[in-house]
Structures are given as structure tokens and as C-alpha cells.
Amino acid sequence: GGFIGSYGIAEFDEGKMQEIYFDDIYNPDGQMLEKITPPYPIIMMTKYWGMRDSNWSPDFAISADQAVRMYEKEGGYTVDGVIGFTPEVVVRFLELTGPVEMEEYGVVLDSENFTEAVQKKIELDKSGDESSPKKILSDLLPILIDRMQSLSEEQKKQFWQIILDLLNEKHVMFFSYEQQVQDMIEKIGWAGEMKDVDKGVDYLSMIHANIGGRKSDLFMKEAVRHEVNITKNGEVVEDIEITRRNIEGLTWPNYTNYDYLRVYVPLGSELLSVDGFADPEGIVIGKDGVLEYDESFGEAGLGNTKVYEENGKTVFANWIVTYPYDASTVKYTYKLPFKVGDKYNLYVQKQSGRLDLDYMFKMDKKNVISDSNVDFVIEDDWYAYKSNLAKDETIEIVM
């Protein structure tokens, strides 16, 4: 999830779409009469919770229902379901259809310039309708849908492969209030729910949220090193080391990246140590409502790391602050609530919308691996497996 910029209402009859309407998210949000207090840390940026920030939960069903309830409070329809999609959908469609000329906005959009060009129109070029800054997206999507109806036979094959990739990579997710439909969506794997794993199976999901950092996520590169150490008596101690690099300077649309990281691990896991996180007491709202960090507060410790339970998982939450042309490295060390024998299984769940993640799983060579469902390489004293986590992954090891 991320900031919801646009939404649409689609009507279907017997499986066929009859009508679709796109709108800027600020239009319904401006009609919200109920003052709902946002969760931390969204409350640092706005006093009142609206549909634009409703997808705070990493479980899509929860976020989808939250968006619907807020839309109803804003005078909107009562709907039967929700489809969520990320900007990557538009990028890949543009790769298929070719450029789209948006005459009203004086720009030609293609897969290479889409993100930057649209952000420029949204954030900087407000000479038009300032009350609807994301109208360009609402105008573009119907054009793409129309083009999809006139694809060649070869393009249609490519289109369906693109759709499958987007679904499997969680750039498109579905939610239905009809329980049988929802059960089917979950069975197929397109529901975007936070997975329940069997007892004794390890779990990891890293959920990032850019709070007040403008569009700096566009310029963040991330590497994750996940080390698993199994003791002779079967206890499992893990290190999650995350390095984030802000690869651009302080020019639009980049900014200091204020990242609120939530790490979901098996319920009952014990946090042993933290390193490198920003002390949350130093993150304040400065002049003109801009988020700032006072470095004199130093690093966060165990005491100011939030540890709580959610969706059947234990969550470790803290701040990472990364300045332009700089890097941050943070680390969690924790112990699992269960022991393992001759088998170790891990489910790694990617965050929807994530791209270009450098993930490495490492296990100490003292735990001799006799069989695995992934290909390990030897690096010094470690077995190592690398992935870009384009989709959820399962690692199964027999020792």
C-alpha cells in the first residue's frame, strides 16, 4: 500500500463491465464529515483519516474494507468489492500499447517517463484545476482501457501474461464481500492477505511506509540480509539487516526519506537488539508542516521500538531516516518462539507494490543442509540464496 491518489467506480452485469468512472481521491475525501483520528504515524501528517490513507494495513482485505467504509461516510456508493492496483500496472500497459498523447496536459506518456511525468503534473504544474491535482490519472486510465479492446492477437497473448505477472507480483489485488468469491480469490492467491503459516514455520514480511518524505521512495534502493542461526538445541536466532540508499540529491521530487518500517515475524518472537534506527522522539513536524529529524536524539533502542501483535504476528516497528545522497543501515535481532529439528521452513511475504528489492537469505554452514527447494551458494561461512522478491517465496531446508 501507498497513498491512494485516484479511485474509480465500475459497474458489472453478468461478468461484463457496463460503466466505469474515475475520480480524484480528494473529491470524496473533501465530503468527509466524521472526524476520524488516524493511526500512528499517519497522525503526524494529518489530523483526520480519509480514504486516501485508508490502506494502512498490509492485509488488503482489511485495507479494502476500510476504504469502502470511509467512501460510504463520504457520501459514496455501497459497493460489492474492491480492486486495488499500483502504478506498475499502468507502466506495463504502456509498454504494450505504446505512448499515449495527453493533449490537454501537453505531455506524451510512455512506460519510461510515466512516473516522473505524472508526478511533475501532479506536484508542480498546477496551472489547471488545482482542486483535482491527480485528474491526469483519471483521464489516462479510460484511454488505456479503450486501447486494450483493440489489441492484435499477439498483443492479447502478451496482455494476459502481463496480467498474470501483475497478479502474482501483487500489483493487482481483489476483495469481495461475497464470501464464496473471496474464498476463491484467496485460494488463487490474488487477495493480498497477510498469510497464515503452519505452526513451526518461520515468517517474514517487511512493510515500509514513506511518511512525509514526498516522492523519495522513487529514489530508494534497498538490500536485505536475513541471517538465520540455529543452535544445537534447536533455538532459532535471526538477524534482519536492511540497507537503504537515497541515490538522488535534494531536488524535486526527492527529499529526505522518512520510512516507518514494520517487520512482521512469528507471533511470540522475542526482540533481542536493534541498531541504526532513528530515535522517534527526534522526528517532529517543523515549519510549514514539514517533517524533520533532530539528529541530536541519536539512535533508537529497545525501549523506543514498538513491539505489538497484529494479524496473528508479532510486529517490530521503528523509523529509518535517509537523507539525499546518503545511506542508512538498520538491524533487528530476534529469537523465534519455537525450536526446529531437522527441518526449517520460511515464508517470506513481499509488500504489495515493491520493486527491485535485493534480498539475501543466509544460514550458517554449521547447520549442514542436505536438501532444499532453492539453490544455495557458499559465501564464506554461510549458505546464501539471493532473490529480488518479485513475489512471495517459500524456503524449505532439510538438515
mmCIF file of C-alpha atoms in Angstrom, residues 145-361:
data_model
loop_
_atom_site.group_PDB
_atom_site.id
_atom_site.type_symbol
_atom_site.label_atom_id
_atom_site.label_comp_id
_atom_site.label_asym_id
_atom_site.label_seq_id
_atom_site.Cartn_x
_atom_site.Cartn_y
_atom_site.Cartn_z
ATOM 1 C CA ILE A 145 -8.886 0.515 -21.192
ATOM 2 C CA ASP A 146 -10.187 1.534 -24.622
ATOM 3 C CA ARG A 147 -6.890 0.576 -26.273
ATOM 4 C CA MET A 148 -6.988 -2.832 -24.636
ATOM 5 C CA GLN A 149 -10.138 -3.595 -26.616
ATOM 6 C CA SER A 150 -8.326 -3.249 -29.963
ATOM 7 C CA LEU A 151 -5.166 -5.272 -29.367
ATOM 8 C CA SER A 152 -3.810 -7.620 -32.028
ATOM 9 C CA GLU A 153 -3.916 -11.375 -31.409
ATOM 10 C CA GLU A 154 -0.239 -11.382 -30.482
ATOM 11 C CA GLN A 155 -0.716 -8.406 -28.160
ATOM 12 C CA LYS A 156 -3.642 -10.172 -26.494
ATOM 13 C CA LYS A 157 -1.348 -13.073 -25.588
ATOM 14 C CA GLN A 158 1.166 -10.611 -24.175
ATOM 15 C CA PHE A 159 -1.633 -8.823 -22.325
ATOM 16 C CA TRP A 160 -2.721 -11.954 -20.457
ATOM 17 C CA GLN A 161 0.860 -12.769 -19.492
ATOM 18 C CA ILE A 162 1.254 -9.212 -18.176
ATOM 19 C CA ILE A 163 -1.951 -9.608 -16.163
ATOM 20 C CA LEU A 164 -0.751 -12.891 -14.633
ATOM 21 C CA ASP A 165 2.608 -11.360 -13.730
ATOM 22 C CA LEU A 166 0.951 -8.325 -12.140
ATOM 23 C CA LEU A 167 -1.364 -10.558 -10.109
ATOM 24 C CA ASN A 168 1.376 -12.899 -8.935
ATOM 25 C CA GLU A 169 3.602 -9.950 -8.022
ATOM 26 C CA LYS A 170 0.746 -8.304 -6.076
ATOM 27 C CA HIS A 171 0.445 -5.207 -8.222
ATOM 28 C CA VAL A 172 -3.260 -6.098 -8.573
ATOM 29 C CA MET A 173 -5.382 -7.410 -5.701
ATOM 30 C CA PHE A 174 -9.043 -8.249 -5.222
ATOM 31 C CA PHE A 175 -11.516 -8.166 -2.345
ATOM 32 C CA SER A 176 -15.168 -9.244 -2.351
ATOM 33 C CA TYR A 177 -17.907 -9.034 0.268
ATOM 34 C CA GLU A 178 -19.354 -12.251 -1.206
ATOM 35 C CA GLN A 179 -17.642 -14.858 0.949
ATOM 36 C CA GLN A 180 -17.590 -17.593 -1.695
ATOM 37 C CA VAL A 181 -15.936 -15.212 -4.146
ATOM 38 C CA GLN A 182 -13.457 -14.039 -1.517
ATOM 39 C CA ASP A 183 -12.575 -17.650 -0.658
ATOM 40 C CA MET A 184 -11.910 -18.317 -4.348
ATOM 41 C CA ILE A 185 -9.717 -15.199 -4.649
ATOM 42 C CA GLU A 186 -7.673 -16.258 -1.620
ATOM 43 C CA LYS A 187 -7.295 -19.809 -2.963
ATOM 44 C CA ILE A 188 -5.986 -18.486 -6.289
ATOM 45 C CA GLY A 189 -3.584 -16.184 -4.425
ATOM 46 C CA TRP A 190 -4.849 -12.787 -5.578
ATOM 47 C CA ALA A 191 -6.345 -11.488 -2.334
ATOM 48 C CA GLY A 192 -3.241 -9.790 -0.937
ATOM 49 C CA GLU A 193 -3.980 -11.088 2.539
ATOM 50 C CA MET A 194 -1.324 -11.498 5.214
ATOM 51 C CA LYS A 195 -0.620 -15.218 5.097
ATOM 52 C CA ASP A 196 -1.217 -17.579 7.970
ATOM 53 C CA VAL A 197 1.536 -20.191 8.186
ATOM 54 C CA ASP A 198 1.571 -23.573 9.895
ATOM 55 C CA LYS A 199 2.854 -23.929 13.439
ATOM 56 C CA GLY A 200 6.629 -24.145 13.490
ATOM 57 C CA VAL A 201 7.038 -22.312 10.172
ATOM 58 C CA ASP A 202 9.065 -19.096 10.135
ATOM 59 C CA TYR A 203 7.554 -15.951 8.611
ATOM 60 C CA LEU A 204 8.882 -12.582 7.491
ATOM 61 C CA SER A 205 7.245 -9.542 5.928
ATOM 62 C CA MET A 206 8.816 -6.077 5.796
ATOM 63 C CA ILE A 207 6.318 -3.230 5.345
ATOM 64 C CA HIS A 208 7.666 0.233 4.519
ATOM 65 C CA ALA A 209 5.694 3.481 4.680
ATOM 66 C CA ASN A 210 7.066 6.799 3.466
ATOM 67 C CA ILE A 211 5.686 9.359 5.918
ATOM 68 C CA GLY A 212 6.193 12.965 4.853
ATOM 69 C CA GLY A 213 9.134 12.166 2.584
ATOM 70 C CA ARG A 214 7.484 13.467 -0.602
ATOM 71 C CA LYS A 215 8.312 11.154 -3.535
ATOM 72 C CA SER A 216 11.674 9.987 -2.193
ATOM 73 C CA ASP A 217 10.679 6.312 -2.433
ATOM 74 C CA LEU A 218 11.254 6.646 -6.179
ATOM 75 C CA PHE A 219 14.972 7.042 -5.461
ATOM 76 C CA MET A 220 15.437 4.463 -2.718
ATOM 77 C CA LYS A 221 17.427 1.274 -3.315
ATOM 78 C CA GLU A 222 17.237 -1.445 -0.683
ATOM 79 C CA ALA A 223 19.243 -4.523 0.248
ATOM 80 C CA VAL A 224 18.136 -7.009 2.913
ATOM 81 C CA ARG A 225 20.431 -9.545 4.567
ATOM 82 C CA HIS A 226 18.478 -12.169 6.504
ATOM 83 C CA GLU A 227 20.717 -14.398 8.632
ATOM 84 C CA VAL A 228 19.329 -17.481 10.396
ATOM 85 C CA ASN A 229 21.301 -19.169 13.166
ATOM 86 C CA ILE A 230 20.054 -22.468 14.602
ATOM 87 C CA THR A 231 21.652 -23.594 17.840
ATOM 88 C CA LYS A 232 22.362 -27.210 18.821
ATOM 89 C CA ASN A 233 19.198 -27.314 20.914
ATOM 90 C CA GLY A 234 17.052 -26.043 18.006
ATOM 91 C CA GLU A 235 16.623 -22.407 19.046
ATOM 92 C CA VAL A 236 16.446 -20.000 16.099
ATOM 93 C CA VAL A 237 18.031 -16.523 16.319
ATOM 94 C CA GLU A 238 17.710 -14.241 13.300
ATOM 95 C CA ASP A 239 19.314 -11.002 12.127
ATOM 96 C CA ILE A 240 17.496 -8.757 9.679
ATOM 97 C CA GLU A 241 19.879 -6.128 8.284
ATOM 98 C CA ILE A 242 18.393 -3.559 5.918
ATOM 99 C CA THR A 243 20.433 -1.023 3.955
ATOM 100 C CA ARG A 244 18.577 1.784 2.201
ATOM 101 C CA ARG A 245 20.291 4.210 -0.201
ATOM 102 C CA ASN A 246 18.836 7.515 -1.377
ATOM 103 C CA ILE A 247 20.512 7.786 -4.785
ATOM 104 C CA GLU A 248 19.494 11.350 -5.740
ATOM 105 C CA GLY A 249 20.164 14.838 -4.402
ATOM 106 C CA LEU A 250 17.752 17.239 -2.750
ATOM 107 C CA THR A 251 15.923 18.213 -5.942
ATOM 108 C CA TRP A 252 12.287 17.681 -6.889
ATOM 109 C CA PRO A 253 10.704 15.259 -6.317
ATOM 110 C CA ASN A 254 13.321 13.779 -3.988
ATOM 111 C CA TYR A 255 13.562 14.582 -0.291
ATOM 112 C CA THR A 256 14.747 13.071 2.966
ATOM 113 C CA ASN A 257 13.121 9.640 3.193
ATOM 114 C CA TYR A 258 11.197 9.177 6.444
ATOM 115 C CA ASP A 259 10.476 5.461 6.422
ATOM 116 C CA TYR A 260 8.306 3.827 9.070
ATOM 117 C CA LEU A 261 9.252 0.156 8.915
ATOM 118 C CA ARG A 262 7.052 -2.610 10.314
ATOM 119 C CA VAL A 263 8.617 -6.082 10.401
ATOM 120 C CA TYR A 264 6.136 -8.951 10.854
ATOM 121 C CA VAL A 265 7.539 -12.164 12.351
ATOM 122 C CA PRO A 266 6.025 -15.271 14.044
ATOM 123 C CA LEU A 267 3.757 -14.486 16.975
ATOM 124 C CA GLY A 268 5.668 -14.548 20.246
ATOM 125 C CA SER A 269 9.104 -13.773 18.780
ATOM 126 C CA GLU A 270 11.426 -12.021 21.238
ATOM 127 C CA LEU A 271 13.258 -8.879 20.153
ATOM 128 C CA LEU A 272 16.850 -9.081 21.401
ATOM 129 C CA SER A 273 18.513 -5.962 19.969
ATOM 130 C CA VAL A 274 18.163 -3.127 17.458
ATOM 131 C CA ASP A 275 20.725 -0.996 15.678
ATOM 132 C CA GLY A 276 20.733 2.035 13.390
ATOM 133 C CA PHE A 277 17.117 3.172 13.686
ATOM 134 C CA ALA A 278 16.272 6.830 14.229
ATOM 135 C CA ASP A 279 15.024 7.775 17.685
ATOM 136 C CA PRO A 280 11.291 8.525 17.106
ATOM 137 C CA GLU A 281 11.413 11.305 19.682
ATOM 138 C CA GLY A 282 13.567 13.277 17.251
ATOM 139 C CA ILE A 283 11.041 13.146 14.407
ATOM 140 C CA VAL A 284 8.934 16.284 14.594
ATOM 141 C CA ILE A 285 6.688 18.397 12.421
ATOM 142 C CA GLY A 286 8.685 21.503 11.613
ATOM 143 C CA LYS A 287 7.923 24.751 9.823
ATOM 144 C CA ASP A 288 5.017 24.683 7.336
ATOM 145 C CA GLY A 289 4.077 21.183 8.477
ATOM 146 C CA VAL A 290 7.248 19.590 7.078
ATOM 147 C CA LEU A 291 8.605 16.518 8.824
ATOM 148 C CA GLU A 292 12.103 16.979 10.256
ATOM 149 C CA TYR A 293 14.573 14.892 12.236
ATOM 150 C CA ASP A 294 16.761 16.201 15.030
ATOM 151 C CA GLU A 295 19.907 14.057 14.867
ATOM 152 C CA SER A 296 20.875 15.039 18.408
ATOM 153 C CA PHE A 297 18.364 12.432 19.643
ATOM 154 C CA GLY A 298 20.590 9.681 18.261
ATOM 155 C CA GLU A 299 19.601 6.107 17.567
ATOM 156 C CA ALA A 300 16.568 4.204 18.756
ATOM 157 C CA GLY A 301 16.943 1.470 21.330
ATOM 158 C CA LEU A 302 14.844 -1.427 22.507
ATOM 159 C CA GLY A 303 12.846 0.923 24.708
ATOM 160 C CA ASN A 304 11.591 3.135 21.882
ATOM 161 C CA THR A 305 10.987 0.339 19.386
ATOM 162 C CA LYS A 306 7.298 -0.501 19.169
ATOM 163 C CA VAL A 307 6.572 -4.201 19.689
ATOM 164 C CA TYR A 308 2.969 -5.347 19.335
ATOM 165 C CA GLU A 309 0.706 -8.052 17.894
ATOM 166 C CA GLU A 310 -1.303 -7.751 14.674
ATOM 167 C CA ASN A 311 -2.831 -10.200 12.194
ATOM 168 C CA GLY A 312 -1.526 -13.145 14.205
ATOM 169 C CA LYS A 313 2.063 -11.879 14.030
ATOM 170 C CA THR A 314 4.499 -10.031 16.289
ATOM 171 C CA VAL A 315 5.479 -6.663 14.841
ATOM 172 C CA PHE A 316 8.671 -4.640 15.344
ATOM 173 C CA ALA A 317 8.236 -1.028 14.232
ATOM 174 C CA ASN A 318 10.666 1.871 14.054
ATOM 175 C CA TRP A 319 11.924 4.757 11.895
ATOM 176 C CA ILE A 320 14.641 4.884 9.238
ATOM 177 C CA VAL A 321 15.726 8.353 8.118
ATOM 178 C CA THR A 322 17.775 8.521 4.910
ATOM 179 C CA TYR A 323 18.994 11.843 3.556
ATOM 180 C CA PRO A 324 19.558 12.545 -0.167
ATOM 181 C CA TYR A 325 22.825 11.055 -1.456
ATOM 182 C CA ASP A 326 23.126 9.078 1.782
ATOM 183 C CA ALA A 327 22.508 5.577 3.127
ATOM 184 C CA SER A 328 21.062 4.018 6.271
ATOM 185 C CA THR A 329 21.667 0.564 7.701
ATOM 186 C CA VAL A 330 19.423 -0.859 10.423
ATOM 187 C CA LYS A 331 19.240 -4.207 12.144
ATOM 188 C CA TYR A 332 16.844 -6.294 14.205
ATOM 189 C CA THR A 333 17.966 -9.390 16.126
ATOM 190 C CA TYR A 334 15.229 -11.625 17.465
ATOM 191 C CA LYS A 335 14.531 -15.182 18.631
ATOM 192 C CA LEU A 336 11.691 -17.330 17.335
ATOM 193 C CA PRO A 337 9.103 -18.632 19.834
ATOM 194 C CA PHE A 338 9.644 -22.240 18.739
ATOM 195 C CA LYS A 339 12.504 -24.654 18.140
ATOM 196 C CA VAL A 340 13.233 -26.573 14.952
ATOM 197 C CA GLY A 341 14.584 -30.058 14.365
ATOM 198 C CA ASP A 342 15.968 -31.383 11.100
ATOM 199 C CA LYS A 343 13.709 -29.152 9.015
ATOM 200 C CA TYR A 344 13.437 -25.386 8.707
ATOM 201 C CA ASN A 345 10.686 -23.698 6.663
ATOM 202 C CA LEU A 346 10.310 -19.970 5.958
ATOM 203 C CA TYR A 347 7.584 -17.968 4.238
ATOM 204 C CA VAL A 348 8.726 -14.538 3.014
ATOM 205 C CA GLN A 349 5.837 -12.272 2.028
ATOM 206 C CA LYS A 350 6.612 -9.275 -0.166
ATOM 207 C CA GLN A 351 4.924 -5.926 0.309
ATOM 208 C CA SER A 352 2.471 -5.083 -2.443
ATOM 209 C CA GLY A 353 3.920 -2.595 -4.904
ATOM 210 C CA ARG A 354 7.549 -3.261 -4.013
ATOM 211 C CA LEU A 355 10.096 -3.294 -6.845
ATOM 212 C CA ASP A 356 13.822 -4.020 -7.118
ATOM 213 C CA LEU A 357 14.466 -5.500 -3.673
ATOM 214 C CA ASP A 358 17.855 -7.152 -3.160
ATOM 215 C CA TYR A 359 17.120 -9.955 -0.683
ATOM 216 C CA MET A 360 19.670 -12.490 0.577
ATOM 217 C CA PHE A 361 18.833 -15.376 2.893
#
